[in-house]
Short mmCIF file of C-alpha atoms and ligand atoms in Angstrom, two decimals:
data_model
loop_
_atom_site.label_atom_id
_atom_site.label_comp_id
_atom_site.label_asym_id
_atom_site.label_seq_id
_atom_site.Cartn_x
_atom_site.Cartn_y
_atom_site.Cartn_z
CA MET A 98 5.28 15.59 -6.15
CA LYS A 99 3.78 12.95 -8.78
CA ASP A 100 0.32 11.53 -7.87
CA LEU A 101 0.54 7.43 -7.81
CA VAL A 102 -1.81 4.22 -7.21
CA SER A 103 -0.37 1.65 -5.37
CA ALA A 104 -2.30 -1.41 -5.64
CA SER A 105 -2.97 -3.45 -2.85
CA LEU A 106 -2.08 -7.10 -3.75
CA LEU A 107 -4.06 -8.10 -0.65
CA GLY A 108 -7.42 -7.42 -2.57
CA CYS A 109 -6.74 -9.59 -5.41
CA ASP A 110 -7.27 -13.60 -5.95
CA LEU A 111 -4.25 -14.39 -4.41
CA ALA A 112 -4.14 -18.09 -5.96
CA ASP A 113 -4.62 -16.17 -9.52
CA LEU A 114 -1.32 -13.91 -8.55
CA LYS A 115 0.58 -13.91 -11.71
CA ASN A 116 -2.70 -13.14 -13.43
CA GLU A 117 -4.12 -10.64 -11.22
CA ILE A 118 -0.70 -8.77 -11.29
CA LYS A 119 -1.15 -8.38 -15.07
CA SER A 120 -4.80 -7.28 -15.16
CA ILE A 121 -3.58 -4.61 -12.34
CA GLU A 122 -0.79 -3.38 -14.39
CA SER A 123 -2.84 -3.03 -17.52
CA ALA A 124 -5.93 -1.24 -15.60
CA GLY A 125 -2.66 1.53 -14.79
CA ALA A 126 -1.44 0.95 -11.11
CA ASP A 127 1.66 2.61 -11.04
CA TRP A 128 2.94 0.42 -7.69
CA LEU A 129 2.54 -2.91 -6.30
CA HIS A 130 1.56 -2.54 -2.48
CA CYS A 131 2.22 -5.84 -0.72
CA ASP A 132 1.08 -6.08 2.86
CA VAL A 133 3.28 -8.33 5.07
CA MET A 134 1.46 -9.26 7.90
CA ASP A 135 2.84 -11.09 11.21
CA GLY A 136 -0.11 -11.93 13.65
CA VAL A 137 1.68 -10.03 16.04
CA PHE A 138 1.97 -6.71 15.37
CA VAL A 139 -1.20 -7.04 13.59
CA ASN A 140 -4.34 -9.61 14.20
CA ASN A 141 -3.47 -11.14 10.94
CA ILE A 142 -1.25 -13.15 8.72
CA SER A 143 -0.84 -12.61 5.16
CA PHE A 144 2.40 -13.44 3.21
CA GLY A 145 5.95 -13.10 3.23
CA THR A 146 9.39 -13.44 1.50
CA PRO A 147 8.52 -16.48 -0.61
CA VAL A 148 5.38 -15.22 -2.06
CA LEU A 149 7.15 -11.79 -2.43
CA LYS A 150 9.95 -13.44 -4.34
CA CYS A 151 7.25 -14.64 -6.91
CA VAL A 152 5.14 -11.84 -7.23
CA ARG A 153 8.54 -9.37 -8.15
CA LYS A 154 9.04 -11.96 -11.07
CA ALA A 155 5.85 -11.57 -12.26
CA ALA A 156 5.51 -7.82 -11.86
CA SER A 157 6.96 -4.89 -13.70
CA VAL A 158 5.64 -2.06 -11.58
CA PRO A 159 7.94 -0.98 -8.61
CA MET A 160 7.12 -2.95 -5.53
CA ASP A 161 5.86 -0.93 -2.62
CA THR A 162 6.25 -3.43 0.20
CA HIS A 163 4.45 -2.69 3.71
CA LEU A 164 5.73 -4.43 6.73
CA MET A 165 3.03 -4.93 9.26
CA ILE A 166 5.42 -7.04 11.54
CA THR A 167 7.35 -6.74 14.77
CA ASP A 168 11.06 -5.62 15.20
CA PRO A 169 10.93 -4.81 11.28
CA ILE A 170 15.03 -4.39 11.31
CA ARG A 171 15.46 -8.08 11.28
CA TYR A 172 13.78 -8.41 7.93
CA ILE A 173 15.04 -5.64 6.16
CA ASP A 174 17.35 -7.28 4.30
CA ASP A 175 15.14 -10.21 3.21
CA TYR A 176 12.51 -7.66 1.72
CA ALA A 177 15.00 -5.24 0.14
CA ASN A 178 17.15 -8.43 -1.50
CA LEU A 179 14.05 -9.86 -2.92
CA GLY A 180 13.62 -6.45 -4.86
CA SER A 181 11.81 -4.18 -2.92
CA ASP A 182 11.72 -0.52 -4.50
CA ASN A 183 10.43 1.05 -1.13
CA ILE A 184 10.18 -0.48 2.07
CA THR A 185 7.83 0.68 4.84
CA PHE A 186 7.45 -0.12 8.27
CA HIS A 187 5.63 0.80 11.54
CA LEU A 188 7.10 3.50 13.96
CA GLU A 189 4.86 1.72 16.58
CA ALA A 190 6.75 -1.71 15.52
CA ALA A 191 10.38 -0.43 15.72
CA SER A 192 12.44 0.19 19.00
CA ASN A 193 14.84 2.08 17.34
CA PRO A 194 13.10 3.72 13.77
CA GLN A 195 16.32 5.43 12.80
CA ALA A 196 18.58 2.59 12.62
CA VAL A 197 15.42 0.90 10.28
CA ILE A 198 15.37 4.02 8.19
CA ASP A 199 19.05 3.44 7.90
CA LYS A 200 19.10 0.13 7.18
CA ILE A 201 16.67 0.69 4.23
CA HIS A 202 18.98 2.71 2.85
CA SER A 203 22.00 1.03 2.75
CA HIS A 204 20.58 -1.31 -0.04
CA GLY A 205 19.84 2.09 -1.83
CA ILE A 206 15.74 1.94 -1.72
CA SER A 207 13.11 4.20 -0.62
CA ALA A 208 12.45 4.06 3.28
CA GLY A 209 8.75 4.91 4.12
CA ILE A 210 7.52 5.24 7.74
CA SER A 211 3.93 4.58 8.80
CA ILE A 212 1.46 5.41 11.56
CA LYS A 213 -1.34 3.70 12.51
CA PRO A 214 -4.71 6.36 13.13
CA GLY A 215 -4.08 6.63 16.71
CA THR A 216 -0.51 7.74 16.47
CA PRO A 217 0.04 11.19 16.68
CA VAL A 218 2.19 13.64 14.13
CA SER A 219 4.53 14.49 17.08
CA ALA A 220 5.59 10.68 17.37
CA VAL A 221 6.86 10.54 13.49
CA LYS A 222 8.52 13.94 13.27
CA PRO A 223 11.69 13.31 14.48
CA TYR A 224 12.01 11.00 11.25
CA LEU A 225 10.68 13.77 8.71
CA GLY A 226 14.31 15.15 7.91
CA SER A 227 15.41 11.25 6.78
CA VAL A 228 12.72 9.29 5.46
CA ASP A 229 11.14 9.40 1.69
CA MET A 230 7.72 8.55 2.08
CA VAL A 231 4.88 8.59 5.36
CA LEU A 232 2.28 6.07 5.34
CA VAL A 233 -0.55 7.52 6.86
CA MET A 234 -2.87 4.45 8.09
CA THR A 235 -6.54 5.58 7.17
CA VAL A 236 -7.91 2.69 9.02
CA GLU A 237 -6.28 -0.04 11.71
CA PRO A 238 -3.71 -1.82 9.99
CA GLY A 239 -4.58 -5.39 9.35
CA PHE A 240 -7.46 -5.77 6.88
CA GLY A 241 -8.82 -4.73 3.82
CA GLY A 242 -12.05 -3.50 2.77
CA GLN A 243 -12.45 -1.58 6.16
CA LYS A 244 -14.02 2.04 5.84
CA PHE A 245 -12.13 5.25 5.88
CA VAL A 246 -11.11 6.93 9.30
CA ALA A 247 -11.43 10.88 8.36
CA ASP A 248 -10.02 11.83 11.68
CA THR A 249 -6.58 11.08 9.99
CA LEU A 250 -7.25 13.87 7.20
CA GLU A 251 -5.45 16.23 9.90
CA LYS A 252 -2.30 14.63 10.24
CA ILE A 253 -1.65 13.92 6.32
CA SER A 254 -2.24 18.06 6.31
CA GLU A 255 0.08 18.27 9.19
CA ILE A 256 2.65 16.58 7.98
CA ARG A 257 2.42 17.98 4.54
CA TYR A 258 3.07 21.73 6.57
CA ILE A 259 5.93 19.93 8.21
CA LEU A 260 7.81 18.82 5.05
CA ASP A 261 6.99 21.84 3.16
CA SER A 262 8.81 23.90 6.45
CA MET A 263 11.49 21.95 5.95
CA GLY A 264 11.85 22.13 2.06
CA ARG A 265 11.18 18.41 1.64
CA THR A 266 8.70 18.80 -1.19
CA GLU A 267 9.75 16.12 -2.61
CA VAL A 268 8.78 13.30 0.17
CA ASN A 269 5.60 11.41 -0.96
CA ILE A 270 2.90 10.77 1.61
CA GLU A 271 0.94 7.69 1.19
CA VAL A 272 -2.74 6.69 2.26
CA ASP A 273 -3.85 3.45 3.11
CA GLY A 274 -7.02 1.70 4.08
CA GLY A 275 -10.69 2.41 2.51
CA VAL A 276 -9.47 4.78 -0.12
CA ASN A 277 -12.27 4.69 -3.16
CA GLY A 278 -13.12 7.26 -6.03
CA GLU A 279 -14.68 9.53 -2.80
CA THR A 280 -11.89 9.55 -0.30
CA VAL A 281 -8.94 10.01 -2.38
CA LYS A 282 -10.59 13.46 -2.90
CA LEU A 283 -10.17 14.37 0.74
CA CYS A 284 -6.74 12.35 1.06
CA ARG A 285 -5.35 14.18 -2.28
CA GLU A 286 -6.69 18.00 -0.78
CA ALA A 287 -5.08 16.90 2.84
CA GLY A 288 -1.98 16.88 0.80
CA ALA A 289 -1.33 12.60 0.08
CA ASN A 290 -0.09 11.67 -2.91
CA VAL A 291 0.31 8.20 -3.12
CA PHE A 292 -2.91 6.58 -3.01
CA VAL A 293 -3.37 2.65 -1.91
CA SER A 294 -6.14 0.95 -3.04
CA GLY A 295 -7.13 -2.77 -2.60
CA SER A 296 -10.91 -4.06 -2.36
CA TYR A 297 -12.18 -0.91 -4.49
CA ILE A 298 -10.02 -1.55 -7.43
CA PHE A 299 -9.95 -5.32 -7.22
CA GLY A 300 -13.24 -5.47 -6.56
CA ALA A 301 -14.10 -3.17 -9.70
CA GLU A 302 -16.14 -4.71 -12.50
CA ASP A 303 -13.80 -2.39 -14.85
CA ARG A 304 -10.54 -2.15 -12.71
CA ALA A 305 -9.23 0.54 -15.27
CA ALA A 306 -12.00 2.57 -14.70
CA ALA A 307 -11.57 2.30 -10.90
CA VAL A 308 -7.65 2.86 -11.26
CA ASP A 309 -8.58 5.82 -13.43
CA SER A 310 -11.17 7.50 -11.34
CA LEU A 311 -8.41 7.37 -8.46
CA LYS A 312 -5.92 9.48 -10.68
C1 DX5 B 564 -4.59 -3.12 5.59
C2 DX5 B 564 -3.68 -2.76 4.52
C3 DX5 B 564 -4.07 -2.11 3.08
C4 DX5 B 564 -5.18 -3.06 2.90
C5 DX5 B 564 -6.10 -1.87 2.16
O1 DX5 B 564 -3.70 -3.11 6.78
O2 DX5 B 564 -2.37 -2.06 4.67
O3 DX5 B 564 -3.40 -1.96 2.44
O4 DX5 B 564 -4.98 -3.92 1.75
O5 DX5 B 564 -7.32 -2.32 1.61
P1 DX5 B 564 -8.49 -1.70 1.45
O6 DX5 B 564 -8.33 -0.82 0.19
O7 DX5 B 564 -9.42 -2.30 0.77
O8 DX5 B 564 -9.02 -0.68 2.41
ZN1 ZN B 565 -0.71 -1.89 2.95
#
């Protein structure tokens, strides 16, 4: 399984989106992580389809869309049609998570399921047979620049153990929130292989060095 860095757009200068995308791509980011927030599932509103349509045109790396919205099934078609390569939704936000996974798969793209720090592994277990990625939030979703919650590491190990025992070694485990040159090691040791980073890489003087340090 490949180790990947997914740069979170939320950490960039949103008034200079095209240049920020180019900058982070040339710094070596593998994916572009796009945080969609609705002000209901989380206490913040970020951006939605009009912005991400433009982002898709400006970016050449895969688009990793993270939906922090209630009732995500309503919006899967929109975010798939604009060119997402992966769509991750929150288990806590969906009344029928399997239906959301199936809807994402009907577009022929990767499906991710995410859990907040307080959600136990047992809640996500029924879906480990069908998802392509599990996003373990390492902060409360809603804002960039928060401190890494170390209690989440145990959940990463547990999910990796379950996936391995199911023979699903190809499934990605992504971590998101407070990932930097130090916490990335803990996540990697626990079994994560996709590392989202916003403030750490966009705030760095040398972005290529920051991406390198994660890799
Ligand atoms: C938080 C978002 C993250 C956020 C990460 O809810 O899902 O993707 O941008 O930002 P940092 O890396 O600054 O914690
Ligand atoms: Zn995110």
